[in-house]
Structures are given as structure tokens and as C-alpha cells.
PDB file of N, CA and C in Angstrom:
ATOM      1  N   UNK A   1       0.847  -1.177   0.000  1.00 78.00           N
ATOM      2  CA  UNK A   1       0.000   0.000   0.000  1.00 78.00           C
ATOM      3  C   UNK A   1       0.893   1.241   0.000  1.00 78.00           C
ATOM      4  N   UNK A   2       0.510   2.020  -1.048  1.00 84.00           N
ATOM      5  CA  UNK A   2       1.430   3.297  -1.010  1.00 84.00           C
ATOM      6  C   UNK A   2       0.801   4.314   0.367  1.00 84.00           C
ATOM      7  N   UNK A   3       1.761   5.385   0.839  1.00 81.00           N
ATOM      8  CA  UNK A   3       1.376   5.820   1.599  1.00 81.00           C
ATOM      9  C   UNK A   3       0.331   6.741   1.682  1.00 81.00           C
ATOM     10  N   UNK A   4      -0.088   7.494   0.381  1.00 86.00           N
ATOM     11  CA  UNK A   4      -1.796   8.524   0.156  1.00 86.00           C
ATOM     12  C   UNK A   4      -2.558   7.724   0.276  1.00 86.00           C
ATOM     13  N   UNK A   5      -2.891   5.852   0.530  1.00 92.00           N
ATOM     14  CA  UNK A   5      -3.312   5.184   0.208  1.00 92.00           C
ATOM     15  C   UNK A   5      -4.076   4.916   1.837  1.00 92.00           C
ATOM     16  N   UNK A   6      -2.713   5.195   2.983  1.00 94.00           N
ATOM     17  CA  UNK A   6      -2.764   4.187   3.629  1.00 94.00           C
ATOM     18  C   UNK A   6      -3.411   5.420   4.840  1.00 94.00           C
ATOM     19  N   UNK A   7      -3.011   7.162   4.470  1.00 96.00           N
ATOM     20  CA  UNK A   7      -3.790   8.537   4.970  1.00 96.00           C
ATOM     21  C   UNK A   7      -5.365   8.054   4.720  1.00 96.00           C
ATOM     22  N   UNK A   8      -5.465   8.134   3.231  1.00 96.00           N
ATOM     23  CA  UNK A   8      -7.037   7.671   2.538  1.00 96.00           C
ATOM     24  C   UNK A   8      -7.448   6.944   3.620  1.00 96.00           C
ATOM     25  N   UNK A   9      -7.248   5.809   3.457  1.00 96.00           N
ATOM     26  CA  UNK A   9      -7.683   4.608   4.908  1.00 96.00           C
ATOM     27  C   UNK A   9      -8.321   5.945   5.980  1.00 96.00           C
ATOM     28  N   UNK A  10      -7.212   5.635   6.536  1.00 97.00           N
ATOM     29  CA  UNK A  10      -7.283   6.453   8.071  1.00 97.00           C
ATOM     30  C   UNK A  10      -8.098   7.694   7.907  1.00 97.00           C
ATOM     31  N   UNK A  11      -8.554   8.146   6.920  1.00 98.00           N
ATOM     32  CA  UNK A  11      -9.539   9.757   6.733  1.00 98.00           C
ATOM     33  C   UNK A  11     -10.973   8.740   6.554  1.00 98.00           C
ATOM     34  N   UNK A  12     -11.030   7.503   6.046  1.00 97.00           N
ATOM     35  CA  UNK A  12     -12.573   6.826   5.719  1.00 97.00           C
ATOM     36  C   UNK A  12     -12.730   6.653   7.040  1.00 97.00           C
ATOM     37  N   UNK A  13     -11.614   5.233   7.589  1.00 97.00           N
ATOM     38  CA  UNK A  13     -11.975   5.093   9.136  1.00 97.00           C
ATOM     39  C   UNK A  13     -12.239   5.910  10.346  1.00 97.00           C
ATOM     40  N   UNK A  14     -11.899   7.341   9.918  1.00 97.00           N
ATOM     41  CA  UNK A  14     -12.533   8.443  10.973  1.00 97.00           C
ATOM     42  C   UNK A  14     -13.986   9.124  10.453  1.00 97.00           C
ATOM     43  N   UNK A  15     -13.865   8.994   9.535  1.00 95.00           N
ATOM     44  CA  UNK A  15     -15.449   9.077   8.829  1.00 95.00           C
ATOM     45  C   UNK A  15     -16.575   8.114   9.572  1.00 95.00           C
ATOM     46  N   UNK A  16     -16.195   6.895   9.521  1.00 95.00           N
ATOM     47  CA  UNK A  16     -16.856   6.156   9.691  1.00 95.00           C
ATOM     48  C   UNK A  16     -16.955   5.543  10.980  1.00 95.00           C
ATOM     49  N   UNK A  17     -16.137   6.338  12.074  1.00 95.00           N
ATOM     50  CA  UNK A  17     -15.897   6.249  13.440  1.00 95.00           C
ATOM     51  C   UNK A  17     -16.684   7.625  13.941  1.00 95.00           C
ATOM     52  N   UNK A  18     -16.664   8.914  13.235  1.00 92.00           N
ATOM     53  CA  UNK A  18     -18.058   9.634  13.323  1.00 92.00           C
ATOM     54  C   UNK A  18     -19.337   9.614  12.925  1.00 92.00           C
ATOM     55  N   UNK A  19     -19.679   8.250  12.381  1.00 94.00           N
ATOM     56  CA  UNK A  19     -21.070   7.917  11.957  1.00 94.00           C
ATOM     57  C   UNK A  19     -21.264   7.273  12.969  1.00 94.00           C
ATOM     58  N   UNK A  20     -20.526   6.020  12.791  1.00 94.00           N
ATOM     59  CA  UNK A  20     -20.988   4.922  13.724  1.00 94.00           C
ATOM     60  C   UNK A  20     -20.797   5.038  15.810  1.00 94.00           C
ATOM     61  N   UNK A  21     -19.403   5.722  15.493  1.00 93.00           N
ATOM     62  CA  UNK A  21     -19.171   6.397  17.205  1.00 93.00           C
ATOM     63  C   UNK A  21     -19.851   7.351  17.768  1.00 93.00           C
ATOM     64  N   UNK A  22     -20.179   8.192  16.983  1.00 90.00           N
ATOM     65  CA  UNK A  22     -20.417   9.877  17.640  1.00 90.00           C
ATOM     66  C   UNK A  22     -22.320  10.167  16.909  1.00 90.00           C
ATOM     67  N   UNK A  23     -22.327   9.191  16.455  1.00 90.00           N
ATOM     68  CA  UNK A  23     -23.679   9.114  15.789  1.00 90.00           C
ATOM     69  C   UNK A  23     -23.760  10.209  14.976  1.00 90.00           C
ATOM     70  N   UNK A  24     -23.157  10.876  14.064  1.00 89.00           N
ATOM     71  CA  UNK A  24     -22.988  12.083  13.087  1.00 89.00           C
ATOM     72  C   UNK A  24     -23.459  11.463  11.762  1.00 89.00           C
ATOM     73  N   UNK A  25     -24.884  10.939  11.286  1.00 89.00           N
ATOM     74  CA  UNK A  25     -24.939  10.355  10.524  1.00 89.00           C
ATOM     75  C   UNK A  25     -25.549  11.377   9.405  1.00 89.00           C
ATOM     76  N   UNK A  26     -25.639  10.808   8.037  1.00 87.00           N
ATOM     77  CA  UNK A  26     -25.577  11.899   6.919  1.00 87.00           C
ATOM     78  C   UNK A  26     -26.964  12.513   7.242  1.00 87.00           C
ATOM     79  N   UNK A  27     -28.293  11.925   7.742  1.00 90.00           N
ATOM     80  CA  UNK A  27     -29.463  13.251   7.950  1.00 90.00           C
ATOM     81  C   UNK A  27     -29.183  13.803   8.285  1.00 90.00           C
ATOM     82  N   UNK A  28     -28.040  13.903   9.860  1.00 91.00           N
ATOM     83  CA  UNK A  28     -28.053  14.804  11.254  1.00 91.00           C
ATOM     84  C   UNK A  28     -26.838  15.766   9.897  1.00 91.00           C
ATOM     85  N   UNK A  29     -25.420  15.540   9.780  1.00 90.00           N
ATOM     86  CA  UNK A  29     -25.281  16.263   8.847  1.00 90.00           C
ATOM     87  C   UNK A  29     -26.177  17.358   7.931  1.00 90.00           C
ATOM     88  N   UNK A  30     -26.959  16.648   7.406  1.00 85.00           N
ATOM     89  CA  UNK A  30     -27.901  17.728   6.302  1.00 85.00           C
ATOM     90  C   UNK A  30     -28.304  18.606   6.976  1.00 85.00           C
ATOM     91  N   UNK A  31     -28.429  18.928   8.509  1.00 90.00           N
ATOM     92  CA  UNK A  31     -29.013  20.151   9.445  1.00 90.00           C
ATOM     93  C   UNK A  31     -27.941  21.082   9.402  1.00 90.00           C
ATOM     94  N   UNK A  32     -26.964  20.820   8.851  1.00 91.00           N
ATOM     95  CA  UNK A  32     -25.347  21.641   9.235  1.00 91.00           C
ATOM     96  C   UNK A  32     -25.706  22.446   7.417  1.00 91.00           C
ATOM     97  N   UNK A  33     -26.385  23.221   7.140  1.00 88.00           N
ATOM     98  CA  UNK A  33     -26.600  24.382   6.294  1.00 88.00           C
ATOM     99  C   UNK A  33     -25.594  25.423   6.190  1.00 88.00           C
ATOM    100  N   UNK A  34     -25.395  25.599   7.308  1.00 88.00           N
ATOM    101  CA  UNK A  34     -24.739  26.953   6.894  1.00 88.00           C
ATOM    102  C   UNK A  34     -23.269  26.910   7.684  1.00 88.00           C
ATOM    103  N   UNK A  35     -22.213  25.699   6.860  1.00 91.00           N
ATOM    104  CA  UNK A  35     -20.901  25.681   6.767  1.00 91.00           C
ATOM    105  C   UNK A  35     -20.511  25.353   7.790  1.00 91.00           C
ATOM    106  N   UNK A  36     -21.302  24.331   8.870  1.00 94.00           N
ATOM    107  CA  UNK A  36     -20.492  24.206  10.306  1.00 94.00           C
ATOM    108  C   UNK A  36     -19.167  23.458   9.814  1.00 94.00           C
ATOM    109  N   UNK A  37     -19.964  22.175   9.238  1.00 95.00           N
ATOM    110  CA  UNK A  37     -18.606  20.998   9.028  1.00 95.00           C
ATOM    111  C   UNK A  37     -17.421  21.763   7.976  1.00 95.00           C
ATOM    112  N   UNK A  38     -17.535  22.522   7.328  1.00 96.00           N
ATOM    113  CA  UNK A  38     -16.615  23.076   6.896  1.00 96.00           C
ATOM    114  C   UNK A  38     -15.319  23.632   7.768  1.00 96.00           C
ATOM    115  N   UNK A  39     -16.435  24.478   8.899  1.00 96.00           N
ATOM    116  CA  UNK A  39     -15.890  25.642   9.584  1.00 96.00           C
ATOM    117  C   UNK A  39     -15.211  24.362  10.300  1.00 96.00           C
ATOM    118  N   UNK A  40     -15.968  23.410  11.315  1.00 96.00           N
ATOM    119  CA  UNK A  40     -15.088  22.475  12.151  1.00 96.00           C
ATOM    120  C   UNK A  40     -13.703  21.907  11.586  1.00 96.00           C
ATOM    121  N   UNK A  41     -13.755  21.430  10.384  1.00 97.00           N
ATOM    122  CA  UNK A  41     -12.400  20.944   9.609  1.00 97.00           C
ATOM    123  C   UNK A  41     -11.343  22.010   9.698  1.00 97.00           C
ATOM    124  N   UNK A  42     -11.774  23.818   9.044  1.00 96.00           N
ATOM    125  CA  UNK A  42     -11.060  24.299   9.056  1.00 96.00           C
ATOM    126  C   UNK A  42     -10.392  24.789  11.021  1.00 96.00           C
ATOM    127  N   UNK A  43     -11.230  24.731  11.603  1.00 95.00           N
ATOM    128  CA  UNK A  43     -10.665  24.536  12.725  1.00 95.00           C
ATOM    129  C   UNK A  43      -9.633  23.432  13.100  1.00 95.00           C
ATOM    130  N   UNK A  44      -9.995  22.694  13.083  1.00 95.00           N
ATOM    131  CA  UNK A  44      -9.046  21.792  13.144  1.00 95.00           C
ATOM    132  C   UNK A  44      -7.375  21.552  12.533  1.00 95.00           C
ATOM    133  N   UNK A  45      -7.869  21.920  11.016  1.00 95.00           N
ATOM    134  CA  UNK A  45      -6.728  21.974  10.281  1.00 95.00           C
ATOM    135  C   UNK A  45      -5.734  23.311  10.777  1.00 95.00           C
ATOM    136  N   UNK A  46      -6.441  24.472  11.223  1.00 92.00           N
ATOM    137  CA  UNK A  46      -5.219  25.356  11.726  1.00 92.00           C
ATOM    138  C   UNK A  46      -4.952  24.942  13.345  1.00 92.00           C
ATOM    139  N   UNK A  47      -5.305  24.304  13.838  1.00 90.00           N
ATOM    140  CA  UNK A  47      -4.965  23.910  15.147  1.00 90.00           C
ATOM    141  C   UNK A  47      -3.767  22.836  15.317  1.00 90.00           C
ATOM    142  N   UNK A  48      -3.843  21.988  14.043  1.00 92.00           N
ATOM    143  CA  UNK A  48      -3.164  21.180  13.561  1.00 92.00           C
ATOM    144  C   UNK A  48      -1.833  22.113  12.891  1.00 92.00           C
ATOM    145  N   UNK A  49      -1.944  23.058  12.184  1.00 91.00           N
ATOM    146  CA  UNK A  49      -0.784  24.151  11.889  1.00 91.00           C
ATOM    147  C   UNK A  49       0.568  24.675  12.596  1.00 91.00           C
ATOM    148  N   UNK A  50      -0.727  24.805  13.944  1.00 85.00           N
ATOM    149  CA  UNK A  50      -0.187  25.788  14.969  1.00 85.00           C
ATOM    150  C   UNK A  50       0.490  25.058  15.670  1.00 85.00           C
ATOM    151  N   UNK A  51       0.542  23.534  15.636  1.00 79.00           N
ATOM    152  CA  UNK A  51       1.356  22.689  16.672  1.00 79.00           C
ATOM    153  C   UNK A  51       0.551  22.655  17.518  1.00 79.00           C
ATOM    154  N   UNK A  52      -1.065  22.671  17.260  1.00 70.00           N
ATOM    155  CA  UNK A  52      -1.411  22.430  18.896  1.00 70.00           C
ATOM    156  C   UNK A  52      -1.487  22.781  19.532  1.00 70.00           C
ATOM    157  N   UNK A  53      -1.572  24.671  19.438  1.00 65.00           N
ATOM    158  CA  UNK A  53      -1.527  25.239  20.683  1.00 65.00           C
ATOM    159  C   UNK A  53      -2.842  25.729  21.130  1.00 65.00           C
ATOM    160  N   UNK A  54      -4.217  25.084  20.860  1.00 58.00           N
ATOM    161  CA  UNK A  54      -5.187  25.557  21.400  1.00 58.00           C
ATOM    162  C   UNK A  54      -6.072  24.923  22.502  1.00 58.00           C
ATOM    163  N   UNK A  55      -6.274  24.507  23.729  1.00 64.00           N
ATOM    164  CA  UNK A  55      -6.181  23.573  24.444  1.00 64.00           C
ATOM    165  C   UNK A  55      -7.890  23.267  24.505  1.00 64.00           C
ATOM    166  N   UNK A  56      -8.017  22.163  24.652  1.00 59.00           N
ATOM    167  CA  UNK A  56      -9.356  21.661  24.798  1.00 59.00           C
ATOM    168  C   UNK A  56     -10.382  22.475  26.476  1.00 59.00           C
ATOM    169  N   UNK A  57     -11.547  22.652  26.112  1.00 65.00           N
ATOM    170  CA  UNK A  57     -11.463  23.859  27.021  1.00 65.00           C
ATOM    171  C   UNK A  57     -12.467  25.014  27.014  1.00 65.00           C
ATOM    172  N   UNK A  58     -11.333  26.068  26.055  1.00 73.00           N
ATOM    173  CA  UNK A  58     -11.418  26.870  25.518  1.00 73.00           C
ATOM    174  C   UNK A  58     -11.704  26.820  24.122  1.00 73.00           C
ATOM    175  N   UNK A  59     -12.805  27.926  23.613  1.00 77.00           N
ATOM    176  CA  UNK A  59     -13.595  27.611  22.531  1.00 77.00           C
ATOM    177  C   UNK A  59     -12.969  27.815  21.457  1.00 77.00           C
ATOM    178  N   UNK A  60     -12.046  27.978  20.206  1.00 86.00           N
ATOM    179  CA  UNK A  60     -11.550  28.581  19.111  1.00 86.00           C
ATOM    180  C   UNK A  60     -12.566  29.661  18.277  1.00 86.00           C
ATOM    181  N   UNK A  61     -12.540  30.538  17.889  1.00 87.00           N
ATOM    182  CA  UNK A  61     -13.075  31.730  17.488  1.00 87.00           C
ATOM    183  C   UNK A  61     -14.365  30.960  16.610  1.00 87.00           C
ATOM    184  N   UNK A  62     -13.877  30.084  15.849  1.00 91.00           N
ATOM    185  CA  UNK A  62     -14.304  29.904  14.478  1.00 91.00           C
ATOM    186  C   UNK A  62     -14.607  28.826  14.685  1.00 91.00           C
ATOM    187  N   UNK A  63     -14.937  27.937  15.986  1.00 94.00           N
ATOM    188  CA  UNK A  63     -15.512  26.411  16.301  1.00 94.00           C
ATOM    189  C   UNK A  63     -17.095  26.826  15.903  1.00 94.00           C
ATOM    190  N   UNK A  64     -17.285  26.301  15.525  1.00 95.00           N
ATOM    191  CA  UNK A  64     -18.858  26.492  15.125  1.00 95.00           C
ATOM    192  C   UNK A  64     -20.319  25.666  16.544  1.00 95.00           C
ATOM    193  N   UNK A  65     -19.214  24.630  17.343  1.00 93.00           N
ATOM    194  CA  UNK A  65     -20.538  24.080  17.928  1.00 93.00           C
ATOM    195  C   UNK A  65     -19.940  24.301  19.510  1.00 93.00           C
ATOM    196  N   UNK A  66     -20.574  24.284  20.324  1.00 90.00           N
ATOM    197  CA  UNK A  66     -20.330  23.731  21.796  1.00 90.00           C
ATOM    198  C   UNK A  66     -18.961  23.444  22.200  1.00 90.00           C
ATOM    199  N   UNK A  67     -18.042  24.384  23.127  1.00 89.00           N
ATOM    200  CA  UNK A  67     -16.664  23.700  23.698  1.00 89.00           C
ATOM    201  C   UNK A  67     -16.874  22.583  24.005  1.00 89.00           C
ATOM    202  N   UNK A  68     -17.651  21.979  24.465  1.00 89.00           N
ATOM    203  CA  UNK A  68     -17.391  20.635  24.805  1.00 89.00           C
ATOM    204  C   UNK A  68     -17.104  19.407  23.637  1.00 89.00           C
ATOM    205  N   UNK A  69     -17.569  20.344  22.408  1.00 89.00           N
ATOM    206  CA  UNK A  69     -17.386  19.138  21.432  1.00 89.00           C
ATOM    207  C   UNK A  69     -16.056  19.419  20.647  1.00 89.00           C
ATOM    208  N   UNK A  70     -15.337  20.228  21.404  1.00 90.00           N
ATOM    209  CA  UNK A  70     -13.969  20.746  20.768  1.00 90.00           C
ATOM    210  C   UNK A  70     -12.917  19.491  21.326  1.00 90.00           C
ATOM    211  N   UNK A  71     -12.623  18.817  20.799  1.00 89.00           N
ATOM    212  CA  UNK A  71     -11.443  17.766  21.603  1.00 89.00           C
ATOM    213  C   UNK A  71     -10.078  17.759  20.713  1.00 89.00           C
ATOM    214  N   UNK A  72      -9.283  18.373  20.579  1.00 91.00           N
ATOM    215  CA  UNK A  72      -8.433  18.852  19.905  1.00 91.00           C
ATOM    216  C   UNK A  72      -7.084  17.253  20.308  1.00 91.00           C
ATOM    217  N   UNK A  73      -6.407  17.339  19.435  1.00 90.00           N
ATOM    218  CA  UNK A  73      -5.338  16.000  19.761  1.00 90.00           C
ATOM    219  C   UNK A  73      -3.875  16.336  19.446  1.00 90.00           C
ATOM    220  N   UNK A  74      -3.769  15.759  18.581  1.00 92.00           N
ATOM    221  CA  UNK A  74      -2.132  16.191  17.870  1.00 92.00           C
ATOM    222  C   UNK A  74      -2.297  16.462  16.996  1.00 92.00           C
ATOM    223  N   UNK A  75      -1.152  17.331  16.252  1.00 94.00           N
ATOM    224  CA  UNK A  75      -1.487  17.876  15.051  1.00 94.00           C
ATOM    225  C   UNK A  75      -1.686  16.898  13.880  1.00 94.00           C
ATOM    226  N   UNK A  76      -1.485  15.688  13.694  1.00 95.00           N
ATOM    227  CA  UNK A  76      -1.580  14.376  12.480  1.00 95.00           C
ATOM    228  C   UNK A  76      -3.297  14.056  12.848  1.00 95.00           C
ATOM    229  N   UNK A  77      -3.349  13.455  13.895  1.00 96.00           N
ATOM    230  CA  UNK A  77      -4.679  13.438  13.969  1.00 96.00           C
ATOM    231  C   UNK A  77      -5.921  14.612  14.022  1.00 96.00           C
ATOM    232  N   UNK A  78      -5.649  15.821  14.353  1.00 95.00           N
ATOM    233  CA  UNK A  78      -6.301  16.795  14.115  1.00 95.00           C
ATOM    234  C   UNK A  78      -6.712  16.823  12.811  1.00 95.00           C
ATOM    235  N   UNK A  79      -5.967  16.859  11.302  1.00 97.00           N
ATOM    236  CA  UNK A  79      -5.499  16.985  10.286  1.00 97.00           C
ATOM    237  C   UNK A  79      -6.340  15.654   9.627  1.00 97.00           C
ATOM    238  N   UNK A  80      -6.083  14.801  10.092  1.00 98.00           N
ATOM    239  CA  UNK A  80      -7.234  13.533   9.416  1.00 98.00           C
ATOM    240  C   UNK A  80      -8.366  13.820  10.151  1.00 98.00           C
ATOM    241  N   UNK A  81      -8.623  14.305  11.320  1.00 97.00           N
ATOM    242  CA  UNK A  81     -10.618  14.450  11.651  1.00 97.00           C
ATOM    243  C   UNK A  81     -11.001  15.682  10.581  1.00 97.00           C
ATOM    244  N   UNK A  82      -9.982  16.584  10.254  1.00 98.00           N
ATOM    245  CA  UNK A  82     -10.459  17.973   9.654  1.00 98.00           C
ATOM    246  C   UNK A  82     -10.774  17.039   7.729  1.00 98.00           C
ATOM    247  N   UNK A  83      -9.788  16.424   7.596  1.00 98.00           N
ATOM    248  CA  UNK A  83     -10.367  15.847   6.493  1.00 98.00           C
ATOM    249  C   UNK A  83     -11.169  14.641   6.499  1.00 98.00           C
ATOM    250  N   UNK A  84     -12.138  14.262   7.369  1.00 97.00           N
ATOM    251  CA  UNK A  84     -13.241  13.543   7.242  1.00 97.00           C
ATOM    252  C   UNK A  84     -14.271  14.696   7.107  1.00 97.00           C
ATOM    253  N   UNK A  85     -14.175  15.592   8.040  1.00 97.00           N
ATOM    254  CA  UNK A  85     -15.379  16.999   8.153  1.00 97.00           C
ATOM    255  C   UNK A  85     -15.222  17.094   6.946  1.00 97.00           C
ATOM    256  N   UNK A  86     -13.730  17.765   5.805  1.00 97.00           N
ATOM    257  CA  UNK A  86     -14.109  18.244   5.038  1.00 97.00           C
ATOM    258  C   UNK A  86     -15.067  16.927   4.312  1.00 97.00           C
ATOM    259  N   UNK A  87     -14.839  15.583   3.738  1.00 96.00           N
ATOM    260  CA  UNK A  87     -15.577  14.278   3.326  1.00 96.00           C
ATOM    261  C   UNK A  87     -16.743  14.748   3.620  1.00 96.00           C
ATOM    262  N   UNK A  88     -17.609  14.783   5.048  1.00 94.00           N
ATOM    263  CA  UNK A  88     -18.994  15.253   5.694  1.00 94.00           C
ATOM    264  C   UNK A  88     -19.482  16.018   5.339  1.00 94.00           C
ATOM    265  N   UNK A  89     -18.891  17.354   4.664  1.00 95.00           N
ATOM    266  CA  UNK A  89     -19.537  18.286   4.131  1.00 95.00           C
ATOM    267  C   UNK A  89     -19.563  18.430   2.244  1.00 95.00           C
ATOM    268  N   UNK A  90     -18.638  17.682   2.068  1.00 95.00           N
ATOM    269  CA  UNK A  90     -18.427  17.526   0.348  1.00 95.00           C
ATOM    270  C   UNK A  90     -19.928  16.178   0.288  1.00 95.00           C
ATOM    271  N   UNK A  91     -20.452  15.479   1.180  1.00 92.00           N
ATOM    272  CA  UNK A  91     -21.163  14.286   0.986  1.00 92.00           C
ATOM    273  C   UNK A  91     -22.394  15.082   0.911  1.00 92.00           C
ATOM    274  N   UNK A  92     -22.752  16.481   2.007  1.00 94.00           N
ATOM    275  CA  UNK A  92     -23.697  16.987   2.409  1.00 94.00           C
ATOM    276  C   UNK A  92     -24.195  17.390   1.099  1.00 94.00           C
ATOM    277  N   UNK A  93     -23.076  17.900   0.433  1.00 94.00           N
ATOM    278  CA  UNK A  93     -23.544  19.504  -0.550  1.00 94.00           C
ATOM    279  C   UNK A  93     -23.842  18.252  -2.024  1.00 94.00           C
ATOM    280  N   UNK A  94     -22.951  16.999  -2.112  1.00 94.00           N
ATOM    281  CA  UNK A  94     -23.564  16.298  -3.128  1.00 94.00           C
ATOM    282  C   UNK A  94     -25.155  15.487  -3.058  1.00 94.00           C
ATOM    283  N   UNK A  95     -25.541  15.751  -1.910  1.00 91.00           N
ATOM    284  CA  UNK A  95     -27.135  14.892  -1.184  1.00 91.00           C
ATOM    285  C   UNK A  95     -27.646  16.029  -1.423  1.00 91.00           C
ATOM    286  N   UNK A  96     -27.331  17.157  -1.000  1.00 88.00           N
ATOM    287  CA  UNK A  96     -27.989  18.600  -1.305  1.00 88.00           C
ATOM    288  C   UNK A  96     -28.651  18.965  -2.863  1.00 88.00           C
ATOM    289  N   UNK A  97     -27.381  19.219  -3.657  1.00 84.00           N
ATOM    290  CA  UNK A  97     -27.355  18.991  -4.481  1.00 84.00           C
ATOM    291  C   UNK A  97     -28.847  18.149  -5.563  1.00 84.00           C
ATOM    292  N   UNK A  98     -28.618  16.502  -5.067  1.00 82.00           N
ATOM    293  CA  UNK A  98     -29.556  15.563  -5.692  1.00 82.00           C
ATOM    294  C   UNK A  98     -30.815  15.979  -5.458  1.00 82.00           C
ATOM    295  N   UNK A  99     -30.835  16.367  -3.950  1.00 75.00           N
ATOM    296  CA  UNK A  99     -32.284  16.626  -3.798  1.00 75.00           C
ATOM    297  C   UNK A  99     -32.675  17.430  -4.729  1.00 75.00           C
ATOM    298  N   UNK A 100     -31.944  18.548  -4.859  1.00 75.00           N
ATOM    299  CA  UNK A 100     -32.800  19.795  -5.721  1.00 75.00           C
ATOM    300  C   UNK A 100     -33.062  19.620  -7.287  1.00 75.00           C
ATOM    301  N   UNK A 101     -32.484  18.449  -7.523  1.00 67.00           N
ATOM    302  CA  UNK A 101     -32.944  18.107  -8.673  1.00 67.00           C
ATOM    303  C   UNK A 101     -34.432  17.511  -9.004  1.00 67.00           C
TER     304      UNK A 101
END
């Protein structure tokens, strides 16, 4: 397995560890209209930037939901939950999308 191969993996299996773990399933998604899962990824991904320096806690400017659902980690894993969100919200806007057809 090459290694974009073996990231890929590990970005589905957190996908699918926020469906099945955290119960974030694609209806409850479709309520997120106006750019949360976006905003959460991009949170993440600069938290992941910064080395980590934003401590679980305290809310980040641009967290879109509840401190408590802020659980921030290391910057590698930060970086793969931010790219499942982004997955969660690219899935949203293609279901979105169908419907309006």
C-alpha cells in the first residue's frame, strides 16, 4: 500500500468512526446548512498548523458548535478528523445537491 493510500484509509476510518461512534450520521449532517462541518475541519486543520496550541477547554473563534465538542489531539490526527469533516460536508452539498434536482 502506497502511503496517500494508507492517509485515505485512516480519513474513511474516521469518517466512519463519526457515523458509527459519535452518531454524526448523513441526515443529522444535512441540518449543518450553513458551513459548520466546513468551519469544524477548518478549525481543526489550523490547530493542527499551529502545533497544537489551542487547548481543549477553551472555545476557538471559528468552532462552530459547543466547547465541549472541541477535543483537539495532535497535530496528524487533528489533520485527518479535519479531512473527514471536510468528506462530511463535500457528501452533504452532493445529497444537497440531488435533492434539488
Amino acid at each position: 500500500m502506497k502511503a496517500h493510500e494508507h492517509v485515505i484509509l485512516e480519513i474513511a476510518r474516521e469518517r466512519e468512526r463519526q457515523i458509527e461512534g459519535e452518531g454524526w450520521t448523513p441526515e443529522h449532517d444535512d441540518e449543518h446548512v450553513d458551513g459548520e462541518l466546513a468551519m469544524a475541519a477548518a478549525t481543526y486543520a489550523i490547530h493542527a498548523a499551529k502545533g497544537g496550541a489551542h487547548q481543549p477547554g477553551s472555545r476557538p473563534l471559528i468552532w462552530p458548535w459547543d466547547v465541549a465538542w472541541w477535543k483537539p489531539k495532535d497535530p496528524r490526527r487533528d489533520l485527518i478528523r479535519a479531512a473527514a469533516l471536510i468528506v462530511a460536508e463535500i457528501e452533504r452539498l452532493d445529497r444537497s445537491k440531488a435533492d434539488a434536482r
